[in-house]
mmCIF file with all atom_site columns, C-alpha atoms in Angstrom:
data_model
loop_
_atom_site.group_PDB
_atom_site.id
_atom_site.type_symbol
_atom_site.label_atom_id
_atom_site.label_alt_id
_atom_site.label_comp_id
_atom_site.label_asym_id
_atom_site.label_entity_id
_atom_site.label_seq_id
_atom_site.pdbx_PDB_ins_code
_atom_site.Cartn_x
_atom_site.Cartn_y
_atom_site.Cartn_z
_atom_site.occupancy
_atom_site.B_iso_or_equiv
_atom_site.pdbx_formal_charge
_atom_site.auth_seq_id
_atom_site.auth_comp_id
_atom_site.auth_asym_id
_atom_site.auth_atom_id
_atom_site.pdbx_PDB_model_num
ATOM 1  C CA . MET A 1 1  ? 124.521 125.144 103.759 1.00 48.00 ? 1  MET A CA 1
ATOM 2  C CA . ASP A 1 2  ? 123.468 123.071 100.756 1.00 66.00 ? 2  ASP A CA 1
ATOM 3  C CA . LYS A 1 3  ? 119.775 122.662 100.217 1.00 77.00 ? 3  LYS A CA 1
ATOM 4  C CA . LYS A 1 4  ? 118.642 119.047 99.771  1.00 82.00 ? 4  LYS A CA 1
ATOM 5  C CA . ILE A 1 5  ? 116.028 118.455 97.090  1.00 82.00 ? 5  ILE A CA 1
ATOM 6  C CA . PRO A 1 6  ? 113.934 115.260 96.991  1.00 83.00 ? 6  PRO A CA 1
ATOM 7  C CA . VAL A 1 7  ? 114.338 113.163 93.846  1.00 82.00 ? 7  VAL A CA 1
ATOM 8  C CA . ILE A 1 8  ? 111.557 111.155 92.208  1.00 82.00 ? 8  ILE A CA 1
ATOM 9  C CA . ILE A 1 9  ? 112.619 108.125 90.158  1.00 81.00 ? 9  ILE A CA 1
ATOM 10 C CA . PRO A 1 10 ? 109.729 106.524 88.267  1.00 80.00 ? 10 PRO A CA 1
ATOM 11 C CA . CYS A 1 11 ? 110.539 102.962 87.220  1.00 76.00 ? 11 CYS A CA 1
ATOM 12 C CA . CYS A 1 12 ? 109.191 100.103 85.080  1.00 68.00 ? 12 CYS A CA 1
ATOM 13 C CA . GLY A 1 13 ? 109.906 101.925 81.816  1.00 68.00 ? 13 GLY A CA 1
ATOM 14 C CA . ILE A 1 14 ? 107.387 103.577 79.535  1.00 68.00 ? 14 ILE A CA 1
ATOM 15 C CA . ASP A 1 15 ? 106.760 100.446 77.472  1.00 76.00 ? 15 ASP A CA 1
ATOM 16 C CA . SER A 1 16 ? 104.313 98.979  80.025  1.00 79.00 ? 16 SER A CA 1
ATOM 17 C CA . VAL A 1 17 ? 101.089 100.160 81.598  1.00 83.00 ? 17 VAL A CA 1
ATOM 18 C CA . TYR A 1 18 ? 102.727 100.371 85.027  1.00 82.00 ? 18 TYR A CA 1
ATOM 19 C CA . GLY A 1 19 ? 105.582 102.419 83.622  1.00 81.00 ? 19 GLY A CA 1
ATOM 20 C CA . LEU A 1 20 ? 103.203 104.911 82.043  1.00 84.00 ? 20 LEU A CA 1
ATOM 21 C CA . MET A 1 21 ? 101.253 105.151 85.295  1.00 86.00 ? 21 MET A CA 1
ATOM 22 C CA . THR A 1 22 ? 104.359 105.794 87.394  1.00 84.00 ? 22 THR A CA 1
ATOM 23 C CA . GLN A 1 23 ? 105.560 108.418 84.925  1.00 85.00 ? 23 GLN A CA 1
ATOM 24 C CA . GLU A 1 24 ? 102.222 110.270 85.064  1.00 86.00 ? 24 GLU A CA 1
ATOM 25 C CA . ILE A 1 25 ? 102.100 110.051 88.862  1.00 86.00 ? 25 ILE A CA 1
ATOM 26 C CA . ALA A 1 26 ? 105.679 111.320 89.153  1.00 85.00 ? 26 ALA A CA 1
ATOM 27 C CA . LEU A 1 27 ? 104.869 114.306 86.940  1.00 86.00 ? 27 LEU A CA 1
ATOM 28 C CA . LYS A 1 28 ? 101.772 115.124 89.016  1.00 88.00 ? 28 LYS A CA 1
ATOM 29 C CA . VAL A 1 29 ? 103.732 114.873 92.273  1.00 85.00 ? 29 VAL A CA 1
ATOM 30 C CA . LYS A 1 30 ? 106.408 117.191 90.865  1.00 86.00 ? 30 LYS A CA 1
ATOM 31 C CA . GLU A 1 31 ? 103.704 119.661 89.847  1.00 86.00 ? 31 GLU A CA 1
ATOM 32 C CA . GLU A 1 32 ? 102.041 119.456 93.290  1.00 86.00 ? 32 GLU A CA 1
ATOM 33 C CA . MET A 1 33 ? 105.358 120.101 95.046  1.00 84.00 ? 33 MET A CA 1
ATOM 34 C CA . ASN A 1 34 ? 105.735 123.412 93.161  1.00 80.00 ? 34 ASN A CA 1
ATOM 35 C CA . LYS A 1 35 ? 108.959 122.321 91.464  1.00 71.00 ? 35 LYS A CA 1
ATOM 36 C CA . GLN A 1 36 ? 110.707 121.602 94.780  1.00 83.00 ? 36 GLN A CA 1
ATOM 37 C CA . THR A 1 37 ? 111.651 118.132 93.525  1.00 84.00 ? 37 THR A CA 1
ATOM 38 C CA . GLU A 1 38 ? 113.820 116.725 90.765  1.00 82.00 ? 38 GLU A CA 1
ATOM 39 C CA . LEU A 1 39 ? 112.692 114.046 88.332  1.00 81.00 ? 39 LEU A CA 1
ATOM 40 C CA . PHE A 1 40 ? 115.348 111.531 87.224  1.00 80.00 ? 40 PHE A CA 1
ATOM 41 C CA . GLY A 1 41 ? 115.193 108.480 85.042  1.00 74.00 ? 41 GLY A CA 1
ATOM 42 C CA . LEU A 1 42 ? 116.698 105.268 86.324  1.00 71.00 ? 42 LEU A CA 1
ATOM 43 C CA . ALA A 1 43 ? 119.071 105.145 83.335  1.00 71.00 ? 43 ALA A CA 1
ATOM 44 C CA . CYS A 1 44 ? 120.539 108.485 84.458  1.00 67.00 ? 44 CYS A CA 1
ATOM 45 C CA . LEU A 1 45 ? 121.688 106.963 87.720  1.00 66.00 ? 45 LEU A CA 1
ATOM 46 C CA . VAL A 1 46 ? 123.045 103.693 86.320  1.00 67.00 ? 46 VAL A CA 1
#
């Protein structure tokens, strides 16, 4: 059975304050989850 891994997609880009905040929060969440999540950029999915 395939294991499903949650994916975090921070948005707003890194050229704005909100984008930088979402990127930092996404990295902290990934660290808190003990690497049980994947971090993708929106451009990767488009």
